[in-house]
mmCIF file with all atom_site columns, C-alpha atoms and ligand atoms in Angstrom:
data_model
loop_
_atom_site.group_PDB
_atom_site.id
_atom_site.type_symbol
_atom_site.label_atom_id
_atom_site.label_alt_id
_atom_site.label_comp_id
_atom_site.label_asym_id
_atom_site.label_entity_id
_atom_site.label_seq_id
_atom_site.pdbx_PDB_ins_code
_atom_site.Cartn_x
_atom_site.Cartn_y
_atom_site.Cartn_z
_atom_site.occupancy
_atom_site.B_iso_or_equiv
_atom_site.pdbx_formal_charge
_atom_site.auth_seq_id
_atom_site.auth_comp_id
_atom_site.auth_asym_id
_atom_site.auth_atom_id
_atom_site.pdbx_PDB_model_num
ATOM   1   C  CA  . UNK A 1 1   ? 36.745  -2.315  15.014  1.00 43.00 ? 1   UNK A CA  1
ATOM   2   C  CA  . UNK A 1 2   ? 36.982  0.604   12.558  1.00 51.00 ? 2   UNK A CA  1
ATOM   3   C  CA  . UNK A 1 3   ? 34.898  3.797   12.438  1.00 54.00 ? 3   UNK A CA  1
ATOM   4   C  CA  . UNK A 1 4   ? 32.351  2.483   9.911   1.00 62.00 ? 4   UNK A CA  1
ATOM   5   C  CA  . UNK A 1 5   ? 31.709  -0.572  12.081  1.00 63.00 ? 5   UNK A CA  1
ATOM   6   C  CA  . UNK A 1 6   ? 31.350  1.676   15.142  1.00 73.00 ? 6   UNK A CA  1
ATOM   7   C  CA  . UNK A 1 7   ? 28.779  3.761   13.294  1.00 70.00 ? 7   UNK A CA  1
ATOM   8   C  CA  . UNK A 1 8   ? 26.951  0.609   12.180  1.00 69.00 ? 8   UNK A CA  1
ATOM   9   C  CA  . UNK A 1 9   ? 27.016  -0.774  15.733  1.00 71.00 ? 9   UNK A CA  1
ATOM   10  C  CA  . UNK A 1 10  ? 25.572  2.508   17.043  1.00 75.00 ? 10  UNK A CA  1
ATOM   11  C  CA  . UNK A 1 11  ? 22.834  2.366   14.400  1.00 75.00 ? 11  UNK A CA  1
ATOM   12  C  CA  . UNK A 1 12  ? 21.999  -1.223  15.320  1.00 65.00 ? 12  UNK A CA  1
ATOM   13  C  CA  . UNK A 1 13  ? 21.851  -0.299  19.018  1.00 74.00 ? 13  UNK A CA  1
ATOM   14  C  CA  . UNK A 1 14  ? 19.629  2.726   18.285  1.00 75.00 ? 14  UNK A CA  1
ATOM   15  C  CA  . UNK A 1 15  ? 17.298  0.589   16.190  1.00 72.00 ? 15  UNK A CA  1
ATOM   16  C  CA  . UNK A 1 16  ? 17.216  -2.075  18.857  1.00 69.00 ? 16  UNK A CA  1
ATOM   17  C  CA  . UNK A 1 17  ? 16.159  0.569   21.401  1.00 70.00 ? 17  UNK A CA  1
ATOM   18  C  CA  . UNK A 1 18  ? 13.515  1.877   18.979  1.00 72.00 ? 18  UNK A CA  1
ATOM   19  C  CA  . UNK A 1 19  ? 12.061  -1.573  18.401  1.00 64.00 ? 19  UNK A CA  1
ATOM   20  C  CA  . UNK A 1 20  ? 12.006  -2.295  22.141  1.00 71.00 ? 20  UNK A CA  1
ATOM   21  C  CA  . UNK A 1 21  ? 10.059  0.922   22.663  1.00 71.00 ? 21  UNK A CA  1
ATOM   22  C  CA  . UNK A 1 22  ? 7.651   0.122   19.819  1.00 70.00 ? 22  UNK A CA  1
ATOM   23  C  CA  . UNK A 1 23  ? 7.089   -3.412  21.041  1.00 63.00 ? 23  UNK A CA  1
ATOM   24  C  CA  . UNK A 1 24  ? 6.433   -2.156  24.562  1.00 70.00 ? 24  UNK A CA  1
ATOM   25  C  CA  . UNK A 1 25  ? 3.840   0.263   23.159  1.00 72.00 ? 25  UNK A CA  1
ATOM   26  C  CA  . UNK A 1 26  ? 2.257   -2.553  21.179  1.00 62.00 ? 26  UNK A CA  1
ATOM   27  C  CA  . UNK A 1 27  ? 2.216   -4.821  24.238  1.00 66.00 ? 27  UNK A CA  1
ATOM   28  C  CA  . UNK A 1 28  ? 0.375   -2.119  26.214  1.00 65.00 ? 28  UNK A CA  1
ATOM   29  C  CA  . UNK A 1 29  ? -2.140  -1.626  23.401  1.00 68.00 ? 29  UNK A CA  1
ATOM   30  C  CA  . UNK A 1 30  ? -2.668  -5.352  22.966  1.00 53.00 ? 30  UNK A CA  1
ATOM   31  C  CA  . UNK A 1 31  ? -3.138  -5.786  26.718  1.00 61.00 ? 31  UNK A CA  1
ATOM   32  C  CA  . UNK A 1 32  ? -5.745  -3.030  26.692  1.00 66.00 ? 32  UNK A CA  1
ATOM   33  C  CA  . UNK A 1 33  ? -7.559  -4.356  23.628  1.00 58.00 ? 33  UNK A CA  1
ATOM   34  C  CA  . UNK A 1 34  ? -9.961  -7.214  23.321  1.00 50.00 ? 34  UNK A CA  1
ATOM   35  C  CA  . UNK A 1 35  ? -7.753  -10.152 22.202  1.00 48.00 ? 35  UNK A CA  1
ATOM   36  C  CA  . UNK A 1 36  ? -10.440 -11.181 19.673  1.00 50.00 ? 36  UNK A CA  1
ATOM   37  C  CA  . UNK A 1 37  ? -10.083 -7.774  17.937  1.00 51.00 ? 37  UNK A CA  1
ATOM   38  C  CA  . UNK A 1 38  ? -6.260  -7.794  17.562  1.00 50.00 ? 38  UNK A CA  1
ATOM   39  C  CA  . UNK A 1 39  ? -5.398  -7.535  13.850  1.00 59.00 ? 39  UNK A CA  1
ATOM   40  C  CA  . UNK A 1 40  ? -2.265  -9.653  13.404  1.00 56.00 ? 40  UNK A CA  1
ATOM   41  C  CA  . UNK A 1 41  ? -1.558  -8.333  9.889   1.00 65.00 ? 41  UNK A CA  1
ATOM   42  C  CA  . UNK A 1 42  ? -1.746  -4.749  11.101  1.00 64.00 ? 42  UNK A CA  1
ATOM   43  C  CA  . UNK A 1 43  ? 0.595   -5.621  13.945  1.00 53.00 ? 43  UNK A CA  1
ATOM   44  C  CA  . UNK A 1 44  ? 3.100   -7.190  11.563  1.00 60.00 ? 44  UNK A CA  1
ATOM   45  C  CA  . UNK A 1 45  ? 2.948   -4.182  9.198   1.00 67.00 ? 45  UNK A CA  1
ATOM   46  C  CA  . UNK A 1 46  ? 3.613   -1.828  12.082  1.00 65.00 ? 46  UNK A CA  1
ATOM   47  C  CA  . UNK A 1 47  ? 6.646   -3.787  13.274  1.00 57.00 ? 47  UNK A CA  1
ATOM   48  C  CA  . UNK A 1 48  ? 8.103   -4.406  9.791   1.00 62.00 ? 48  UNK A CA  1
ATOM   49  C  CA  . UNK A 1 49  ? 9.628   -0.937  9.147   1.00 61.00 ? 49  UNK A CA  1
ATOM   50  C  CA  . UNK A 1 50  ? 11.576  -1.232  12.392  1.00 55.00 ? 50  UNK A CA  1
ATOM   51  C  CA  . UNK A 1 51  ? 12.436  -4.942  12.310  1.00 53.00 ? 51  UNK A CA  1
ATOM   52  C  CA  . UNK A 1 52  ? 13.459  -5.045  8.604   1.00 58.00 ? 52  UNK A CA  1
ATOM   53  C  CA  . UNK A 1 53  ? 16.249  -2.436  8.675   1.00 56.00 ? 53  UNK A CA  1
ATOM   54  C  CA  . UNK A 1 54  ? 17.399  -3.723  12.057  1.00 52.00 ? 54  UNK A CA  1
ATOM   55  C  CA  . UNK A 1 55  ? 17.871  -7.242  10.712  1.00 56.00 ? 55  UNK A CA  1
ATOM   56  C  CA  . UNK A 1 56  ? 19.567  -5.944  7.539   1.00 59.00 ? 56  UNK A CA  1
ATOM   57  C  CA  . UNK A 1 57  ? 21.917  -3.732  9.567   1.00 56.00 ? 57  UNK A CA  1
ATOM   58  C  CA  . UNK A 1 58  ? 22.753  -6.542  11.958  1.00 56.00 ? 58  UNK A CA  1
ATOM   59  C  CA  . UNK A 1 59  ? 23.451  -8.893  9.029   1.00 56.00 ? 59  UNK A CA  1
ATOM   60  C  CA  . UNK A 1 60  ? 25.823  -6.386  7.371   1.00 53.00 ? 60  UNK A CA  1
ATOM   61  C  CA  . UNK A 1 61  ? 27.576  -5.765  10.689  1.00 51.00 ? 61  UNK A CA  1
ATOM   62  C  CA  . UNK A 1 62  ? 28.038  -9.482  11.340  1.00 53.00 ? 62  UNK A CA  1
ATOM   63  C  CA  . UNK A 1 63  ? 29.264  -10.059 7.765   1.00 50.00 ? 63  UNK A CA  1
ATOM   64  C  CA  . UNK A 1 64  ? 31.787  -7.201  8.082   1.00 51.00 ? 64  UNK A CA  1
ATOM   65  C  CA  . UNK A 1 65  ? 33.055  -8.642  11.378  1.00 50.00 ? 65  UNK A CA  1
ATOM   66  C  CA  . UNK A 1 66  ? 33.321  -12.115 9.850   1.00 49.00 ? 66  UNK A CA  1
ATOM   67  C  CA  . UNK A 1 67  ? 35.224  -10.891 6.775   1.00 49.00 ? 67  UNK A CA  1
ATOM   68  C  CA  . UNK A 1 68  ? 37.765  -9.093  8.919   1.00 51.00 ? 68  UNK A CA  1
ATOM   69  C  CA  . UNK A 1 69  ? 38.154  -11.886 11.433  1.00 51.00 ? 69  UNK A CA  1
ATOM   70  C  CA  . UNK A 1 70  ? 41.870  -12.472 12.002  1.00 60.00 ? 70  UNK A CA  1
ATOM   71  C  CA  . UNK A 1 71  ? 42.028  -14.527 15.136  1.00 77.00 ? 71  UNK A CA  1
ATOM   72  C  CA  . UNK A 1 72  ? 45.769  -15.109 15.571  1.00 94.00 ? 72  UNK A CA  1
ATOM   73  C  CA  . UNK A 1 73  ? 49.225  -13.804 14.748  1.00 96.00 ? 73  UNK A CA  1
ATOM   74  C  CA  . UNK A 1 74  ? 49.616  -16.773 12.405  1.00 96.00 ? 74  UNK A CA  1
ATOM   75  C  CA  . UNK A 1 75  ? 46.575  -15.666 10.392  1.00 96.00 ? 75  UNK A CA  1
ATOM   76  C  CA  . UNK A 1 76  ? 47.954  -12.129 10.366  1.00 96.00 ? 76  UNK A CA  1
ATOM   77  C  CA  . UNK A 1 77  ? 51.264  -13.457 8.990   1.00 98.00 ? 77  UNK A CA  1
ATOM   78  C  CA  . UNK A 1 78  ? 49.421  -15.339 6.224   1.00 97.00 ? 78  UNK A CA  1
ATOM   79  C  CA  . UNK A 1 79  ? 47.371  -12.226 5.463   1.00 96.00 ? 79  UNK A CA  1
ATOM   80  C  CA  . UNK A 1 80  ? 50.496  -9.997  5.304   1.00 97.00 ? 80  UNK A CA  1
ATOM   81  C  CA  . UNK A 1 81  ? 52.430  -12.466 3.156   1.00 98.00 ? 81  UNK A CA  1
ATOM   82  C  CA  . UNK A 1 82  ? 49.383  -12.886 0.903   1.00 97.00 ? 82  UNK A CA  1
ATOM   83  C  CA  . UNK A 1 83  ? 49.165  -9.156  0.321   1.00 97.00 ? 83  UNK A CA  1
ATOM   84  C  CA  . UNK A 1 84  ? 52.905  -9.064  -0.488  1.00 97.00 ? 84  UNK A CA  1
ATOM   85  C  CA  . UNK A 1 85  ? 52.482  -11.945 -2.929  1.00 97.00 ? 85  UNK A CA  1
ATOM   86  C  CA  . UNK A 1 86  ? 49.627  -10.186 -4.724  1.00 97.00 ? 86  UNK A CA  1
ATOM   87  C  CA  . UNK A 1 87  ? 51.672  -6.948  -4.690  1.00 97.00 ? 87  UNK A CA  1
ATOM   88  C  CA  . UNK A 1 88  ? 54.687  -8.630  -6.318  1.00 97.00 ? 88  UNK A CA  1
ATOM   89  C  CA  . UNK A 1 89  ? 52.479  -10.223 -8.981  1.00 96.00 ? 89  UNK A CA  1
ATOM   90  C  CA  . UNK A 1 90  ? 50.987  -6.808  -9.789  1.00 96.00 ? 90  UNK A CA  1
ATOM   91  C  CA  . UNK A 1 91  ? 54.343  -5.011  -9.703  1.00 96.00 ? 91  UNK A CA  1
ATOM   92  C  CA  . UNK A 1 92  ? 56.151  -7.384  -12.050 1.00 96.00 ? 92  UNK A CA  1
ATOM   93  C  CA  . UNK A 1 93  ? 54.269  -6.297  -15.218 1.00 95.00 ? 93  UNK A CA  1
ATOM   94  C  CA  . UNK A 1 94  ? 54.181  -2.708  -13.897 1.00 95.00 ? 94  UNK A CA  1
ATOM   95  C  CA  . UNK A 1 95  ? 57.996  -2.718  -13.640 1.00 95.00 ? 95  UNK A CA  1
ATOM   96  C  CA  . UNK A 1 96  ? 58.272  -3.991  -17.208 1.00 95.00 ? 96  UNK A CA  1
ATOM   97  C  CA  . UNK A 1 97  ? 56.061  -1.134  -18.405 1.00 94.00 ? 97  UNK A CA  1
ATOM   98  C  CA  . UNK A 1 98  ? 58.053  1.384   -16.353 1.00 95.00 ? 98  UNK A CA  1
ATOM   99  C  CA  . UNK A 1 99  ? 61.303  0.068   -17.803 1.00 96.00 ? 99  UNK A CA  1
ATOM   100 C  CA  . UNK A 1 100 ? 59.910  0.490   -21.315 1.00 95.00 ? 100 UNK A CA  1
ATOM   101 C  CA  . UNK A 1 101 ? 58.794  4.054   -20.524 1.00 94.00 ? 101 UNK A CA  1
ATOM   102 C  CA  . UNK A 1 102 ? 62.009  5.214   -18.800 1.00 95.00 ? 102 UNK A CA  1
ATOM   103 C  CA  . UNK A 1 103 ? 64.592  7.293   -20.684 1.00 94.00 ? 103 UNK A CA  1
ATOM   104 C  CA  . UNK A 1 104 ? 67.645  7.481   -18.419 1.00 94.00 ? 104 UNK A CA  1
ATOM   105 C  CA  . UNK A 1 105 ? 69.767  4.357   -19.156 1.00 95.00 ? 105 UNK A CA  1
ATOM   106 C  CA  . UNK A 1 106 ? 70.619  3.866   -15.470 1.00 95.00 ? 106 UNK A CA  1
ATOM   107 C  CA  . UNK A 1 107 ? 66.924  4.004   -14.591 1.00 96.00 ? 107 UNK A CA  1
ATOM   108 C  CA  . UNK A 1 108 ? 66.113  1.540   -17.377 1.00 97.00 ? 108 UNK A CA  1
ATOM   109 C  CA  . UNK A 1 109 ? 68.747  -0.787  -15.985 1.00 97.00 ? 109 UNK A CA  1
ATOM   110 C  CA  . UNK A 1 110 ? 67.473  -0.325  -12.386 1.00 97.00 ? 110 UNK A CA  1
ATOM   111 C  CA  . UNK A 1 111 ? 63.915  -1.258  -13.414 1.00 97.00 ? 111 UNK A CA  1
ATOM   112 C  CA  . UNK A 1 112 ? 65.234  -4.208  -15.416 1.00 97.00 ? 112 UNK A CA  1
ATOM   113 C  CA  . UNK A 1 113 ? 67.242  -5.504  -12.462 1.00 96.00 ? 113 UNK A CA  1
ATOM   114 C  CA  . UNK A 1 114 ? 64.353  -5.045  -10.040 1.00 96.00 ? 114 UNK A CA  1
ATOM   115 C  CA  . UNK A 1 115 ? 61.947  -6.862  -12.352 1.00 97.00 ? 115 UNK A CA  1
ATOM   116 C  CA  . UNK A 1 116 ? 64.386  -9.775  -12.302 1.00 97.00 ? 116 UNK A CA  1
ATOM   117 C  CA  . UNK A 1 117 ? 64.613  -9.559  -8.493  1.00 97.00 ? 117 UNK A CA  1
ATOM   118 C  CA  . UNK A 1 118 ? 60.825  -9.410  -8.257  1.00 97.00 ? 118 UNK A CA  1
ATOM   119 C  CA  . UNK A 1 119 ? 60.598  -12.832 -9.931  1.00 98.00 ? 119 UNK A CA  1
ATOM   120 C  CA  . UNK A 1 120 ? 62.864  -14.041 -7.128  1.00 98.00 ? 120 UNK A CA  1
ATOM   121 C  CA  . UNK A 1 121 ? 60.624  -12.334 -4.525  1.00 98.00 ? 121 UNK A CA  1
ATOM   122 C  CA  . UNK A 1 122 ? 57.599  -14.207 -5.859  1.00 98.00 ? 122 UNK A CA  1
ATOM   123 C  CA  . UNK A 1 123 ? 59.541  -17.474 -5.709  1.00 98.00 ? 123 UNK A CA  1
ATOM   124 C  CA  . UNK A 1 124 ? 60.704  -16.748 -2.127  1.00 98.00 ? 124 UNK A CA  1
ATOM   125 C  CA  . UNK A 1 125 ? 57.164  -15.967 -1.005  1.00 98.00 ? 125 UNK A CA  1
ATOM   126 C  CA  . UNK A 1 126 ? 55.926  -19.244 -2.491  1.00 98.00 ? 126 UNK A CA  1
ATOM   127 C  CA  . UNK A 1 127 ? 58.690  -21.085 -0.601  1.00 98.00 ? 127 UNK A CA  1
ATOM   128 C  CA  . UNK A 1 128 ? 57.898  -19.174 2.584   1.00 98.00 ? 128 UNK A CA  1
ATOM   129 C  CA  . UNK A 1 129 ? 54.213  -20.106 2.227   1.00 98.00 ? 129 UNK A CA  1
ATOM   130 C  CA  . UNK A 1 130 ? 55.104  -23.772 1.745   1.00 98.00 ? 130 UNK A CA  1
ATOM   131 C  CA  . UNK A 1 131 ? 57.396  -23.685 4.788   1.00 98.00 ? 131 UNK A CA  1
ATOM   132 C  CA  . UNK A 1 132 ? 54.553  -22.527 7.056   1.00 98.00 ? 132 UNK A CA  1
ATOM   133 C  CA  . UNK A 1 133 ? 52.003  -24.899 5.500   1.00 97.00 ? 133 UNK A CA  1
ATOM   134 C  CA  . UNK A 1 134 ? 49.829  -22.188 3.925   1.00 97.00 ? 134 UNK A CA  1
ATOM   135 C  CA  . UNK A 1 135 ? 48.859  -21.042 0.440   1.00 95.00 ? 135 UNK A CA  1
ATOM   136 C  CA  . UNK A 1 136 ? 48.621  -17.518 -0.991  1.00 93.00 ? 136 UNK A CA  1
ATOM   137 C  CA  . UNK A 1 137 ? 45.331  -16.343 -2.449  1.00 91.00 ? 137 UNK A CA  1
ATOM   138 C  CA  . UNK A 1 138 ? 45.247  -14.597 -5.818  1.00 89.00 ? 138 UNK A CA  1
ATOM   139 C  CA  . UNK A 1 139 ? 43.515  -11.268 -6.238  1.00 91.00 ? 139 UNK A CA  1
ATOM   140 C  CA  . UNK A 1 140 ? 44.195  -7.585  -5.812  1.00 90.00 ? 140 UNK A CA  1
ATOM   141 C  CA  . UNK A 1 141 ? 46.839  -6.353  -3.381  1.00 91.00 ? 141 UNK A CA  1
ATOM   142 C  CA  . UNK A 1 142 ? 45.180  -3.850  -1.092  1.00 85.00 ? 142 UNK A CA  1
ATOM   143 C  CA  . UNK A 1 143 ? 48.477  -2.114  -0.357  1.00 87.00 ? 143 UNK A CA  1
ATOM   144 C  CA  . UNK A 1 144 ? 49.843  -1.381  -3.856  1.00 90.00 ? 144 UNK A CA  1
ATOM   145 C  CA  . UNK A 1 145 ? 46.659  -1.255  -5.985  1.00 91.00 ? 145 UNK A CA  1
ATOM   146 C  CA  . UNK A 1 146 ? 46.469  2.557   -5.899  1.00 91.00 ? 146 UNK A CA  1
ATOM   147 C  CA  . UNK A 1 147 ? 50.216  2.910   -6.696  1.00 92.00 ? 147 UNK A CA  1
ATOM   148 C  CA  . UNK A 1 148 ? 49.910  0.587   -9.699  1.00 92.00 ? 148 UNK A CA  1
ATOM   149 C  CA  . UNK A 1 149 ? 46.818  2.502   -10.871 1.00 91.00 ? 149 UNK A CA  1
ATOM   150 C  CA  . UNK A 1 150 ? 48.699  5.810   -10.567 1.00 90.00 ? 150 UNK A CA  1
ATOM   151 C  CA  . UNK A 1 151 ? 51.564  4.307   -12.595 1.00 90.00 ? 151 UNK A CA  1
ATOM   152 C  CA  . UNK A 1 152 ? 49.101  3.330   -15.325 1.00 88.00 ? 152 UNK A CA  1
ATOM   153 C  CA  . UNK A 1 153 ? 47.733  6.879   -15.468 1.00 89.00 ? 153 UNK A CA  1
ATOM   154 C  CA  . UNK A 1 154 ? 51.294  8.237   -15.584 1.00 87.00 ? 154 UNK A CA  1
ATOM   155 C  CA  . UNK A 1 155 ? 52.232  6.088   -18.556 1.00 87.00 ? 155 UNK A CA  1
ATOM   156 C  CA  . UNK A 1 156 ? 49.244  7.360   -20.542 1.00 89.00 ? 156 UNK A CA  1
ATOM   157 C  CA  . UNK A 1 157 ? 50.156  11.037  -20.076 1.00 88.00 ? 157 UNK A CA  1
ATOM   158 C  CA  . UNK A 1 158 ? 52.302  13.040  -22.487 1.00 88.00 ? 158 UNK A CA  1
ATOM   159 C  CA  . UNK A 1 159 ? 55.157  14.226  -20.274 1.00 87.00 ? 159 UNK A CA  1
ATOM   160 C  CA  . UNK A 1 160 ? 58.689  15.508  -20.880 1.00 90.00 ? 160 UNK A CA  1
ATOM   161 C  CA  . UNK A 1 161 ? 60.998  12.430  -20.732 1.00 90.00 ? 161 UNK A CA  1
ATOM   162 C  CA  . UNK A 1 162 ? 63.120  13.755  -17.841 1.00 89.00 ? 162 UNK A CA  1
ATOM   163 C  CA  . UNK A 1 163 ? 60.035  14.713  -15.851 1.00 91.00 ? 163 UNK A CA  1
ATOM   164 C  CA  . UNK A 1 164 ? 58.546  11.303  -16.624 1.00 92.00 ? 164 UNK A CA  1
ATOM   165 C  CA  . UNK A 1 165 ? 61.687  9.622   -15.271 1.00 93.00 ? 165 UNK A CA  1
ATOM   166 C  CA  . UNK A 1 166 ? 61.394  11.630  -12.044 1.00 93.00 ? 166 UNK A CA  1
ATOM   167 C  CA  . UNK A 1 167 ? 57.715  10.661  -11.806 1.00 93.00 ? 167 UNK A CA  1
ATOM   168 C  CA  . UNK A 1 168 ? 58.503  6.993   -12.497 1.00 95.00 ? 168 UNK A CA  1
ATOM   169 C  CA  . UNK A 1 169 ? 61.046  6.987   -9.666  1.00 96.00 ? 169 UNK A CA  1
ATOM   170 C  CA  . UNK A 1 170 ? 58.589  8.629   -7.261  1.00 95.00 ? 170 UNK A CA  1
ATOM   171 C  CA  . UNK A 1 171 ? 55.929  6.053   -8.136  1.00 95.00 ? 171 UNK A CA  1
ATOM   172 C  CA  . UNK A 1 172 ? 58.348  3.123   -7.893  1.00 96.00 ? 172 UNK A CA  1
ATOM   173 C  CA  . UNK A 1 173 ? 59.576  4.321   -4.492  1.00 97.00 ? 173 UNK A CA  1
ATOM   174 C  CA  . UNK A 1 174 ? 56.020  4.462   -3.163  1.00 96.00 ? 174 UNK A CA  1
ATOM   175 C  CA  . UNK A 1 175 ? 55.701  0.775   -4.023  1.00 96.00 ? 175 UNK A CA  1
ATOM   176 C  CA  . UNK A 1 176 ? 59.124  0.026   -2.507  1.00 96.00 ? 176 UNK A CA  1
ATOM   177 C  CA  . UNK A 1 177 ? 58.222  1.743   0.764   1.00 97.00 ? 177 UNK A CA  1
ATOM   178 C  CA  . UNK A 1 178 ? 54.992  -0.242  1.016   1.00 97.00 ? 178 UNK A CA  1
ATOM   179 C  CA  . UNK A 1 179 ? 56.894  -3.455  0.323   1.00 97.00 ? 179 UNK A CA  1
ATOM   180 C  CA  . UNK A 1 180 ? 59.614  -2.597  2.845   1.00 97.00 ? 180 UNK A CA  1
ATOM   181 C  CA  . UNK A 1 181 ? 56.945  -2.024  5.513   1.00 97.00 ? 181 UNK A CA  1
ATOM   182 C  CA  . UNK A 1 182 ? 55.173  -5.268  4.548   1.00 97.00 ? 182 UNK A CA  1
ATOM   183 C  CA  . UNK A 1 183 ? 58.311  -7.425  4.456   1.00 98.00 ? 183 UNK A CA  1
ATOM   184 C  CA  . UNK A 1 184 ? 59.611  -5.982  7.741   1.00 98.00 ? 184 UNK A CA  1
ATOM   185 C  CA  . UNK A 1 185 ? 56.294  -6.731  9.435   1.00 98.00 ? 185 UNK A CA  1
ATOM   186 C  CA  . UNK A 1 186 ? 55.980  -10.231 7.961   1.00 98.00 ? 186 UNK A CA  1
ATOM   187 C  CA  . UNK A 1 187 ? 59.612  -11.059 8.860   1.00 98.00 ? 187 UNK A CA  1
ATOM   188 C  CA  . UNK A 1 188 ? 59.009  -10.026 12.493  1.00 98.00 ? 188 UNK A CA  1
ATOM   189 C  CA  . UNK A 1 189 ? 55.733  -12.009 12.710  1.00 98.00 ? 189 UNK A CA  1
ATOM   190 C  CA  . UNK A 1 190 ? 57.514  -15.073 11.281  1.00 98.00 ? 190 UNK A CA  1
ATOM   191 C  CA  . UNK A 1 191 ? 60.384  -14.708 13.786  1.00 97.00 ? 191 UNK A CA  1
ATOM   192 C  CA  . UNK A 1 192 ? 57.926  -14.329 16.669  1.00 97.00 ? 192 UNK A CA  1
ATOM   193 C  CA  . UNK A 1 193 ? 56.080  -17.483 15.605  1.00 97.00 ? 193 UNK A CA  1
ATOM   194 C  CA  . UNK A 1 194 ? 59.316  -19.482 15.262  1.00 97.00 ? 194 UNK A CA  1
ATOM   195 C  CA  . UNK A 1 195 ? 59.156  -19.779 11.459  1.00 98.00 ? 195 UNK A CA  1
ATOM   196 C  CA  . UNK A 1 196 ? 62.910  -19.284 11.072  1.00 98.00 ? 196 UNK A CA  1
ATOM   197 C  CA  . UNK A 1 197 ? 63.155  -20.297 7.412   1.00 98.00 ? 197 UNK A CA  1
ATOM   198 C  CA  . UNK A 1 198 ? 60.251  -18.081 6.324   1.00 98.00 ? 198 UNK A CA  1
ATOM   199 C  CA  . UNK A 1 199 ? 61.725  -15.201 8.359   1.00 98.00 ? 199 UNK A CA  1
ATOM   200 C  CA  . UNK A 1 200 ? 65.070  -15.648 6.599   1.00 98.00 ? 200 UNK A CA  1
ATOM   201 C  CA  . UNK A 1 201 ? 63.459  -15.601 3.150   1.00 98.00 ? 201 UNK A CA  1
ATOM   202 C  CA  . UNK A 1 202 ? 61.447  -12.495 4.015   1.00 98.00 ? 202 UNK A CA  1
ATOM   203 C  CA  . UNK A 1 203 ? 64.594  -10.796 5.353   1.00 98.00 ? 203 UNK A CA  1
ATOM   204 C  CA  . UNK A 1 204 ? 66.486  -11.518 2.102   1.00 98.00 ? 204 UNK A CA  1
ATOM   205 C  CA  . UNK A 1 205 ? 63.758  -9.870  0.060   1.00 98.00 ? 205 UNK A CA  1
ATOM   206 C  CA  . UNK A 1 206 ? 63.527  -6.971  2.512   1.00 98.00 ? 206 UNK A CA  1
ATOM   207 C  CA  . UNK A 1 207 ? 67.234  -6.264  1.944   1.00 98.00 ? 207 UNK A CA  1
ATOM   208 C  CA  . UNK A 1 208 ? 66.791  -6.279  -1.842  1.00 97.00 ? 208 UNK A CA  1
ATOM   209 C  CA  . UNK A 1 209 ? 63.798  -3.935  -1.598  1.00 97.00 ? 209 UNK A CA  1
ATOM   210 C  CA  . UNK A 1 210 ? 65.820  -1.553  0.595   1.00 98.00 ? 210 UNK A CA  1
ATOM   211 C  CA  . UNK A 1 211 ? 68.771  -1.674  -1.832  1.00 97.00 ? 211 UNK A CA  1
ATOM   212 C  CA  . UNK A 1 212 ? 66.449  -0.861  -4.747  1.00 97.00 ? 212 UNK A CA  1
ATOM   213 C  CA  . UNK A 1 213 ? 64.905  2.030   -2.827  1.00 97.00 ? 213 UNK A CA  1
ATOM   214 C  CA  . UNK A 1 214 ? 68.382  3.453   -2.088  1.00 97.00 ? 214 UNK A CA  1
ATOM   215 C  CA  . UNK A 1 215 ? 69.449  3.020   -5.703  1.00 96.00 ? 215 UNK A CA  1
ATOM   216 C  CA  . UNK A 1 216 ? 66.356  4.905   -6.900  1.00 96.00 ? 216 UNK A CA  1
ATOM   217 C  CA  . UNK A 1 217 ? 67.059  7.700   -4.406  1.00 96.00 ? 217 UNK A CA  1
ATOM   218 C  CA  . UNK A 1 218 ? 70.636  8.019   -5.683  1.00 94.00 ? 218 UNK A CA  1
ATOM   219 C  CA  . UNK A 1 219 ? 69.439  8.069   -9.289  1.00 94.00 ? 219 UNK A CA  1
ATOM   220 C  CA  . UNK A 1 220 ? 66.866  10.728  -8.512  1.00 92.00 ? 220 UNK A CA  1
ATOM   221 C  CA  . UNK A 1 221 ? 69.365  12.909  -6.659  1.00 90.00 ? 221 UNK A CA  1
ATOM   222 C  CA  . UNK A 1 222 ? 72.258  12.593  -9.086  1.00 86.00 ? 222 UNK A CA  1
ATOM   223 C  CA  . UNK A 1 223 ? 70.698  12.468  -12.517 1.00 73.00 ? 223 UNK A CA  1
ATOM   224 C  CA  . UNK A 1 224 ? 66.969  12.450  -12.964 1.00 68.00 ? 224 UNK A CA  1
ATOM   225 C  CA  . UNK A 1 225 ? 65.674  15.275  -10.771 1.00 70.00 ? 225 UNK A CA  1
ATOM   226 C  CA  . UNK A 1 226 ? 68.393  17.809  -11.827 1.00 71.00 ? 226 UNK A CA  1
ATOM   227 C  CA  . UNK A 1 227 ? 67.680  17.010  -15.509 1.00 65.00 ? 227 UNK A CA  1
ATOM   228 C  CA  . UNK A 1 228 ? 63.927  17.362  -15.010 1.00 63.00 ? 228 UNK A CA  1
ATOM   229 C  CA  . UNK A 1 229 ? 64.273  21.019  -13.870 1.00 62.00 ? 229 UNK A CA  1
ATOM   230 C  CA  . UNK A 1 230 ? 66.341  22.172  -16.853 1.00 60.00 ? 230 UNK A CA  1
HETATM 231 FE FE1 . FE2 B 2 .   ? 59.491  -6.687  -4.498  1.00 90.87 ? 1   FE2 B FE1 1
#
């Protein structure tokens, strides 16, 4: 349970206590009053401000719990692989745009090669999904959405070409690090669950992501960063 859910749970508990107190007060008043003179509408109006928000809060809390429900390691594997799949689909066009924006020929070639590899990563994930009898969902990757958005902002800015190359590498490496973490986690989940073939596919991609990350580091250290401080 995260902090927001804790806060919501505390609010629900506080409201529940408040309504219990109010209802107890009402019960005392009703017991003291002549039953023929109890105004049911007035009673309902008095309870509504407490009951309404309580029910709404409880509904939101239950919905949040339901949305986040991941009941098994298998579901967590599907969730992790799904996020990787959506990340690769988002990164493929982003890599093409980064390649077009890069100046250093080695960087252009690195982006070109990784875009080609990324097509293979998408294919491997689809095969891994089939091998475990699951399907990926389309949508936005929670892990790389902000990196892709930052890349888009970068490409719209007027920046010195060498500085832009350094920035492109930094942005690409953020995505690589997220992917490396995701693939390493998914590979280990798959191994733990006995999905040997899926684990092997995830490991192959993990190695390519690591190799790309190292290549980008070498490029940054040898060519791009020194040029960008001229
Ligand atoms: Fe990838």
